[in-house]
Short mmCIF file of C-alpha atoms in Angstrom, two decimals:
data_model
loop_
_atom_site.label_atom_id
_atom_site.label_comp_id
_atom_site.label_asym_id
_atom_site.label_seq_id
_atom_site.Cartn_x
_atom_site.Cartn_y
_atom_site.Cartn_z
CA VAL A 12 2.46 27.71 -12.03
CA THR A 13 -1.03 28.66 -11.00
CA PRO A 14 -1.51 32.32 -11.84
CA THR A 15 -4.34 34.58 -11.17
CA ARG A 16 -6.11 35.28 -14.42
CA ILE A 17 -7.51 38.56 -14.81
CA GLY A 18 -10.99 38.88 -13.18
CA GLY A 19 -9.71 36.81 -9.98
CA ASP A 20 -9.93 33.12 -11.52
CA TRP A 21 -7.59 30.97 -9.66
CA TYR A 22 -6.79 33.02 -7.05
CA ASP A 23 -8.39 30.68 -4.45
CA GLY A 24 -7.42 32.55 -1.41
CA GLY A 25 -4.27 33.08 -2.69
CA GLN A 26 -3.00 29.45 -2.15
CA PHE A 27 -1.20 29.29 -5.10
CA ARG A 28 0.34 32.45 -4.83
CA GLU A 29 1.78 31.13 -1.47
CA PHE A 30 3.25 28.06 -2.86
CA TYR A 31 4.83 30.05 -5.78
CA MET A 32 6.50 32.58 -3.45
CA HIS A 33 7.38 29.86 -0.77
CA SER A 34 4.88 31.40 1.84
CA TRP A 35 2.37 28.46 2.79
CA THR A 36 1.40 27.82 6.04
CA ALA A 37 0.03 24.83 7.57
CA GLN A 38 -3.43 25.99 6.75
CA THR A 39 -2.96 26.47 3.06
CA ASN A 40 -5.74 24.44 1.44
CA THR A 41 -3.21 22.44 -1.13
CA LEU A 42 -0.87 21.66 1.27
CA LYS A 43 -3.55 20.06 3.87
CA ASP A 44 -4.81 18.43 0.68
CA SER A 45 -1.44 16.78 0.11
CA TRP A 46 -1.23 15.45 3.80
CA SER A 47 -4.85 14.12 3.79
CA ALA A 48 -4.25 12.23 0.46
CA ALA A 49 -1.10 10.58 1.30
CA SER A 50 -2.59 9.86 4.97
CA SER A 51 -5.72 8.18 3.31
CA ALA A 52 -3.43 6.23 0.75
CA ILE A 53 -1.80 4.51 4.03
CA GLY A 54 -4.85 3.67 5.85
CA THR A 55 -6.01 2.16 2.78
CA CYS A 56 -3.05 0.23 2.16
CA ASN A 57 -3.16 -0.58 6.23
CA ALA A 58 -6.66 -2.04 5.79
CA THR A 59 -5.87 -3.58 2.41
CA ILE A 60 -2.95 -5.73 3.96
CA ASP A 61 -4.95 -6.97 7.09
CA ARG A 62 -7.37 -8.08 4.68
CA LEU A 63 -5.00 -10.20 2.71
CA GLU A 64 -3.54 -11.63 5.63
CA ASN A 65 -6.29 -12.94 6.61
CA SER A 66 -7.85 -13.85 3.59
CA THR A 67 -8.33 -17.89 3.03
CA LEU A 68 -9.00 -17.13 -0.61
CA LEU A 69 -5.31 -16.77 -1.30
CA SER A 70 -2.32 -19.58 -1.38
CA ASP A 71 0.27 -18.65 0.71
CA ALA A 72 2.80 -17.90 -2.43
CA GLU A 73 -0.47 -15.67 -3.72
CA LYS A 74 -0.70 -13.83 -0.75
CA LYS A 75 2.68 -13.17 0.02
CA GLN A 76 3.25 -11.51 -3.16
CA ALA A 77 0.01 -9.41 -3.10
CA VAL A 78 1.05 -8.42 0.54
CA ALA A 79 4.56 -7.39 -0.16
CA SER A 80 2.69 -5.26 -3.69
CA ILE A 81 0.42 -3.45 -1.27
CA ARG A 82 3.32 -2.71 1.35
CA GLY A 83 5.46 -1.40 -1.22
CA VAL A 84 2.22 1.40 -2.08
CA ARG A 85 2.59 2.04 1.32
CA ALA A 86 6.05 2.41 1.48
CA PHE A 87 5.77 4.89 -1.51
CA TRP A 88 2.95 6.72 0.13
CA ILE A 89 5.31 6.91 3.14
CA TYR A 90 8.35 8.14 1.36
CA VAL A 91 6.29 10.96 -0.02
CA MET A 92 4.95 12.15 3.42
CA MET A 93 8.95 11.94 4.51
CA ASP A 94 10.00 13.74 1.71
CA TYR A 95 7.70 16.74 1.82
CA TRP A 96 7.09 17.11 5.71
CA GLY A 97 10.28 15.00 7.69
CA ASN A 98 9.16 14.21 10.95
CA ILE A 99 5.66 12.42 10.36
CA PRO A 100 3.69 9.60 11.97
CA LEU A 101 4.39 6.19 11.39
CA VAL A 102 1.16 3.94 11.00
CA THR A 103 1.76 0.76 9.82
CA SER A 104 -1.12 -1.63 11.22
CA TYR A 105 -4.92 -1.31 10.52
CA GLN A 106 -5.58 -2.67 13.81
CA ASP A 107 -3.88 0.20 15.75
CA LYS A 108 -6.40 2.75 16.74
CA GLU A 109 -4.42 4.79 19.15
CA LEU A 110 -3.52 8.39 18.16
CA PRO A 111 0.04 8.14 16.53
CA SER A 112 2.90 9.91 17.25
CA ILE A 113 5.33 11.95 15.47
CA LYS A 114 8.54 9.87 14.33
CA PRO A 115 11.68 11.73 13.07
CA ARG A 116 12.91 11.63 9.54
CA GLN A 117 15.89 9.63 10.48
CA GLU A 118 13.85 6.94 12.24
CA VAL A 119 11.49 7.08 9.13
CA PHE A 120 14.09 6.22 6.67
CA ASN A 121 15.51 3.62 8.56
CA TRP A 122 12.19 1.84 8.31
CA LEU A 123 11.82 2.77 4.86
CA ILE A 124 15.04 1.48 3.92
CA GLN A 125 14.31 -2.26 5.94
CA GLU A 126 10.75 -2.29 4.44
CA VAL A 127 11.58 -1.89 0.96
CA ASN A 128 14.63 -4.42 1.16
CA GLU A 129 12.49 -6.76 3.07
CA ILE A 130 9.73 -6.73 0.23
CA ALA A 131 11.56 -6.37 -3.03
CA ASN A 132 11.99 -9.50 -4.12
CA ASN A 133 8.54 -10.75 -3.08
CA CYS A 134 6.50 -8.27 -4.93
CA PRO A 135 5.72 -9.61 -8.54
CA GLU A 136 8.30 -9.19 -11.78
CA ALA A 137 6.85 -6.87 -14.40
CA SER A 138 4.83 -8.23 -17.09
CA SER A 139 1.61 -7.09 -19.11
CA ASP A 140 -0.20 -8.85 -16.21
CA THR A 141 1.42 -6.93 -13.33
CA TYR A 142 1.39 -3.37 -14.95
CA GLY A 143 -0.10 -0.65 -12.40
CA LYS A 144 0.96 -2.83 -9.50
CA PHE A 145 4.09 -2.17 -7.36
CA THR A 146 6.59 -4.66 -8.84
CA GLN A 147 10.06 -5.48 -7.83
CA GLY A 148 11.43 -2.61 -10.46
CA ALA A 149 9.38 -0.45 -8.68
CA ALA A 150 10.70 -1.51 -5.44
CA TYR A 151 14.21 -1.18 -6.54
CA THR A 152 13.10 2.28 -8.05
CA LEU A 153 12.09 3.50 -4.46
CA LEU A 154 15.06 2.33 -3.08
CA ALA A 155 17.30 4.19 -5.33
CA LYS A 156 15.57 7.49 -4.52
CA LEU A 157 15.79 6.50 -0.87
CA LEU A 158 19.44 6.23 -0.95
CA LEU A 159 20.06 8.92 -3.42
CA ASN A 160 18.07 11.62 -1.50
CA ALA A 161 19.95 10.60 1.85
CA GLU A 162 22.19 13.21 1.99
CA ALA A 163 19.68 16.03 0.95
CA TRP A 164 17.47 14.74 4.21
CA LYS A 165 20.54 14.68 6.25
CA VAL A 166 19.68 11.40 7.29
CA THR A 167 22.60 8.84 8.18
CA TYR A 168 22.81 5.47 6.09
CA SER A 169 24.83 2.54 7.58
CA GLY A 170 26.24 1.95 4.02
CA ASN A 171 27.69 4.10 1.01
CA ALA A 172 24.18 5.38 -0.43
CA TYR A 173 25.47 6.39 -3.44
CA GLN A 174 27.51 3.05 -4.21
CA ASP A 175 23.88 1.11 -3.10
CA CYS A 176 21.79 3.73 -5.30
CA VAL A 177 24.01 2.45 -8.28
CA ALA A 178 23.52 -0.99 -7.36
CA ALA A 179 19.50 -0.79 -6.79
CA CYS A 180 19.40 1.30 -10.59
CA GLU A 181 21.55 -1.65 -12.01
CA LYS A 182 18.83 -4.10 -11.02
CA VAL A 183 15.94 -2.32 -12.56
CA MET A 184 18.08 -1.72 -15.64
CA GLY A 185 18.49 -5.46 -15.77
CA MET A 186 14.96 -6.30 -15.51
CA GLY A 187 13.98 -6.05 -19.17
CA TYR A 188 12.67 -2.67 -19.49
CA ILE A 189 13.96 -0.50 -22.64
CA LEU A 190 14.27 3.49 -23.24
CA GLU A 191 11.37 3.79 -25.51
CA PRO A 192 13.05 4.88 -29.02
CA ASN A 193 10.37 7.59 -28.90
CA TRP A 194 10.16 9.30 -25.68
CA LYS A 195 6.81 10.35 -26.58
CA THR A 196 5.45 6.96 -26.31
CA ASN A 197 5.49 7.33 -22.70
CA PHE A 198 2.69 10.14 -23.20
CA ASP A 199 0.69 9.29 -25.91
CA LEU A 200 -2.86 7.69 -25.83
CA ASN A 201 -1.61 4.31 -25.62
CA ASN A 202 1.23 4.68 -23.32
CA ASN A 203 0.37 1.57 -21.34
CA THR A 204 2.07 -0.34 -23.67
CA SER A 205 5.42 1.64 -22.75
CA GLN A 206 8.50 -0.79 -22.24
CA GLU A 207 9.65 2.15 -20.33
CA ALA A 208 7.07 2.58 -17.49
CA ILE A 209 7.91 0.59 -14.17
CA PHE A 210 5.20 2.28 -11.87
CA ALA A 211 1.82 3.66 -13.33
CA ILE A 212 -1.46 5.33 -12.70
CA CYS A 213 -3.86 3.65 -14.68
CA PHE A 214 -6.35 5.92 -16.13
CA SER A 215 -9.33 5.53 -18.16
CA ASN A 216 -11.63 7.75 -20.44
CA GLN A 217 -14.55 5.85 -19.03
CA ASP A 218 -13.61 7.31 -15.34
CA THR A 219 -16.90 8.70 -14.26
CA GLU A 220 -14.90 10.23 -11.11
CA ASN A 221 -12.97 12.27 -13.93
CA GLN A 222 -9.72 12.03 -12.03
CA ASN A 223 -7.50 12.90 -15.06
CA GLN A 224 -8.37 16.22 -16.24
CA MET A 225 -5.24 17.74 -17.40
CA MET A 226 -6.81 19.32 -20.38
CA ASN A 227 -9.30 21.13 -17.71
CA ARG A 228 -6.53 22.31 -15.41
CA THR A 229 -4.41 23.99 -18.17
CA LEU A 230 -6.26 24.95 -21.39
CA HIS A 231 -8.13 28.07 -21.94
CA TYR A 232 -12.02 28.13 -21.75
CA ALA A 233 -12.42 28.00 -25.17
CA ASP A 234 -9.76 25.89 -26.27
CA ASN A 235 -11.89 22.72 -27.05
CA LEU A 236 -13.32 24.53 -30.16
CA SER A 237 -9.72 24.13 -31.66
CA GLU A 238 -10.04 20.26 -31.68
CA SER A 239 -13.43 19.15 -31.84
CA ALA A 240 -13.65 18.48 -28.05
CA ASN A 241 -16.35 18.31 -25.67
CA TYR A 242 -14.29 19.47 -22.55
CA ALA A 243 -15.05 22.57 -20.45
CA ALA A 244 -11.33 23.72 -19.76
CA TRP A 245 -10.71 25.89 -16.65
CA ASN A 246 -7.77 28.01 -17.58
CA GLY A 247 -5.46 27.07 -14.69
CA ILE A 248 -1.94 26.28 -15.00
CA CYS A 249 1.04 26.86 -17.35
CA ALA A 250 4.56 26.54 -17.69
CA GLN A 251 7.35 28.86 -15.83
CA PRO A 252 8.49 31.08 -18.62
CA GLU A 253 12.18 29.98 -17.90
CA TYR A 254 11.49 26.23 -18.26
CA VAL A 255 10.08 26.72 -21.62
CA LYS A 256 12.83 29.15 -22.58
CA LEU A 257 15.42 26.13 -21.89
CA PHE A 258 13.62 24.40 -25.07
CA ILE A 259 14.03 27.35 -27.35
CA SER A 260 17.26 28.90 -28.45
CA SER A 261 15.81 32.43 -29.89
CA PHE A 262 12.43 33.78 -30.37
CA GLN A 263 11.49 34.91 -33.91
CA ASP A 264 8.74 37.18 -32.26
CA SER A 265 9.41 40.11 -30.24
CA ASP A 266 6.60 39.58 -27.54
CA ASN A 267 8.02 35.96 -27.09
CA THR A 268 4.60 34.33 -28.18
CA ASN A 269 6.97 32.14 -30.89
CA LYS A 270 3.97 32.14 -32.98
CA ASN A 271 5.96 30.88 -36.33
CA PRO A 272 9.19 29.52 -34.71
CA GLU A 273 11.90 29.11 -37.45
CA SER A 274 14.83 28.91 -35.20
CA ARG A 275 16.34 25.79 -33.77
CA TYR A 276 14.72 24.55 -30.63
CA ASP A 277 14.62 21.62 -28.38
CA PRO A 278 12.53 18.85 -30.63
CA ARG A 279 10.01 18.38 -27.28
CA LEU A 280 9.16 21.62 -27.58
CA HIS A 281 6.03 21.63 -29.22
CA LYS A 282 5.28 18.01 -28.09
CA THR A 283 5.29 19.47 -24.12
CA PHE A 284 3.60 22.81 -24.58
CA ARG A 285 1.35 24.43 -26.53
CA ILE A 286 2.47 27.72 -27.39
CA GLY A 287 0.85 30.42 -30.21
CA GLU A 288 -2.26 30.94 -31.75
CA ARG A 289 -5.62 28.66 -31.25
CA ARG A 290 -7.99 28.51 -33.94
CA ASN A 291 -11.52 26.99 -34.76
CA ILE A 292 -11.43 23.86 -36.42
CA THR A 293 -14.42 24.57 -38.24
CA THR A 294 -13.93 27.88 -39.43
CA ASN A 295 -10.54 28.47 -38.87
CA ASP A 296 -11.15 31.72 -37.00
CA ILE A 297 -8.93 32.84 -34.58
CA LEU A 298 -10.20 32.13 -31.12
CA LEU A 299 -10.88 34.72 -28.71
CA THR A 300 -10.47 35.17 -24.90
CA GLY A 301 -13.32 36.88 -22.68
CA GLN A 302 -11.42 40.01 -23.19
CA ASN A 303 -11.67 39.44 -26.75
CA ASN A 304 -7.97 39.28 -27.19
CA PRO A 305 -6.82 36.66 -29.57
CA LEU A 306 -6.21 33.44 -28.01
CA ILE A 307 -2.50 33.23 -28.43
CA TYR A 308 -0.59 31.54 -25.95
CA SER A 309 2.62 33.30 -24.76
CA VAL A 310 5.77 32.30 -22.98
CA ASN A 311 5.94 35.09 -20.83
CA VAL A 312 3.47 35.36 -18.04
CA LYS A 313 3.28 39.20 -17.17
CA ILE A 314 1.78 40.92 -14.14
CA ILE A 315 -0.87 43.40 -14.85
CA ASP A 316 0.26 46.84 -13.61
CA GLY A 317 -1.97 47.81 -10.74
CA THR A 318 -3.59 44.27 -10.06
CA GLU A 319 -1.05 43.39 -7.06
CA ARG A 320 -2.47 41.62 -4.50
CA ASP A 321 -2.53 41.73 -0.55
CA GLY A 322 0.86 43.88 -0.30
CA THR A 323 2.93 41.29 -2.79
CA PRO A 324 4.28 41.48 -6.29
CA TRP A 325 1.41 38.73 -7.23
CA GLY A 326 -1.28 39.97 -9.27
CA ASP A 327 -3.56 39.13 -12.04
CA VAL A 328 -2.50 37.87 -15.55
CA VAL A 329 -4.20 38.08 -19.28
CA GLN A 330 -6.12 35.00 -19.80
CA GLU A 331 -3.81 33.81 -22.59
CA ALA A 332 -0.49 34.19 -20.79
CA GLY A 333 1.79 30.89 -20.24
CA ALA A 334 2.72 28.18 -22.12
CA ARG A 335 0.04 25.07 -21.45
CA CYS A 336 0.54 21.63 -20.90
CA GLN A 337 0.12 19.08 -23.98
CA LYS A 338 3.16 16.47 -22.97
CA TRP A 339 0.05 14.19 -22.79
CA ASP A 340 -1.63 13.81 -25.98
CA TYR A 341 -5.42 14.64 -26.16
CA ALA A 342 -7.73 12.23 -27.46
CA PRO A 343 -10.04 13.62 -30.17
CA GLY A 344 -13.61 14.21 -29.16
CA LEU A 345 -12.26 14.33 -25.57
CA THR A 346 -14.74 14.86 -22.93
CA ASN A 347 -14.11 15.03 -19.16
CA ALA A 348 -11.66 12.34 -18.53
CA MET A 349 -8.35 11.60 -20.25
CA GLY A 350 -7.36 7.77 -20.63
CA ASN A 351 -3.52 8.21 -20.37
CA HIS A 352 -1.58 6.84 -17.98
CA PHE A 353 0.61 8.62 -15.57
CA HIS A 354 4.23 6.83 -14.85
CA ILE A 355 5.48 7.75 -11.59
CA PHE A 356 8.64 5.72 -12.27
CA ARG A 357 10.15 4.93 -15.74
CA LEU A 358 13.36 3.66 -16.83
CA ALA A 359 14.86 7.06 -18.03
CA ASP A 360 14.54 8.33 -13.99
CA VAL A 361 16.43 5.18 -13.27
CA TYR A 362 19.45 6.49 -15.98
CA LEU A 363 19.36 9.98 -14.45
CA MET A 364 19.51 8.59 -10.79
CA LYS A 365 22.24 6.31 -11.40
CA ALA A 366 23.87 9.25 -13.45
CA GLU A 367 23.91 11.57 -10.66
CA ALA A 368 25.04 9.01 -7.66
CA LEU A 369 28.07 8.07 -10.07
CA LEU A 370 28.53 11.93 -10.30
CA ARG A 371 28.58 12.06 -6.57
CA SER A 372 30.99 9.51 -6.38
CA GLY A 373 33.39 10.89 -8.59
CA ASN A 374 32.65 8.76 -11.68
CA ALA A 375 31.82 11.25 -14.22
CA GLY A 376 32.63 9.21 -17.49
CA GLU A 377 29.95 6.27 -16.96
CA ALA A 378 27.43 9.12 -15.88
CA THR A 379 27.94 10.83 -19.02
CA GLY A 380 27.20 7.94 -20.89
CA LEU A 381 24.02 7.55 -19.34
CA VAL A 382 23.01 11.34 -19.93
CA ASN A 383 23.64 10.81 -23.24
CA GLU A 384 21.54 7.76 -23.70
CA VAL A 385 18.54 9.59 -22.48
CA ARG A 386 19.21 12.97 -24.34
CA LYS A 387 19.96 10.69 -27.80
CA ARG A 388 16.34 9.38 -28.26
CA ALA A 389 14.92 13.17 -27.68
CA TYR A 390 15.83 13.88 -31.53
CA GLU A 391 14.06 12.64 -34.20
CA ASN A 392 16.84 14.14 -36.49
CA SER A 393 20.11 12.34 -35.23
CA ALA A 394 21.85 15.05 -37.26
CA ASP A 395 20.47 17.50 -34.79
CA TYR A 396 21.97 15.76 -31.76
CA GLN A 397 25.03 16.96 -29.82
CA PRO A 398 26.20 14.74 -26.97
CA ILE A 399 27.40 16.31 -23.70
CA SER A 400 30.89 16.33 -23.32
CA THR A 401 30.71 15.75 -19.31
CA ALA A 402 27.66 15.25 -17.19
CA THR A 403 27.39 17.57 -14.57
CA LEU A 404 24.77 17.79 -11.63
CA GLU A 405 23.27 20.92 -13.30
CA ASN A 406 22.85 18.99 -16.92
CA VAL A 407 21.63 15.77 -15.09
#
């Protein structure tokens, strides 16, 4: 959630309120930005495919593989648009200059199934050289996502969608990826080495466009002083309290700040969220907010009485409200760009997709084993691990 901070920070015309309250319209900026980003990416893919197909620098085999990989990226973005909006333009040619017509979701779905099946085995295999590219693993993962969600999208599929989803997942699981023994490997400073990553966005801390700025989006304006960093954070997004509480069995502190957690909690809690007090790394003084409150990140996000806006329950919250994201490690001396990569697809996702497809096909036994495999590696102390007895759609 992106709450409005006291004084109006992050209100931004109410666009984040609209998202949180599901009251968005076609004019909501974030929604328009998402449409533009996806459309632009598809156009870039079409232009790249056109150039590759007309290239004289590549052998036929090289060209076939390169084109398949870019077609895979294009299919991913078309999948995103279809998932978000349903009926969308289906533009697959760089040379087509006509205003595109809107295609129904069923037609787009059919095209995606055919397209991904056609390119899958022509995409490159996973290796250190193809990391970050759309590989065979990415293709079959995307195919599994399409099949798993067919029922939710209310589209028809010629075969057994759940059975074919399981088959696609099994292909990926046989390609040499592993569940990293330490789940945090997928989010640390060198997460490009993760053998769980299937399809990744590659970032660099030398990125002059500063595209990966998670620390700025989530941390308080003064939090850089707690770790000798040079970023100037924006105090934006924080976690939904209900989500954080899923990681905690009880709170020690009545105000739910959980400053000194002694109770049993999910071991991923403090590797996922930044909660509690922040101190100056040099002086050890507790940092202060703009209202001279101690900077103690709370779990709860409470609206200040009397600040409600536009006739809605949405209002301002204090600067320190909300657990902050620290799932991706922050590098010492961090400035304006994070070098952690972002894994769009990884093997744990494939395990859980297979589990869901099995559950929806009536096979809870095998699904339970898959869910427990993913859960078990999250526990540093195996004595704390308690396997689930039966997988359900809720705990998957």
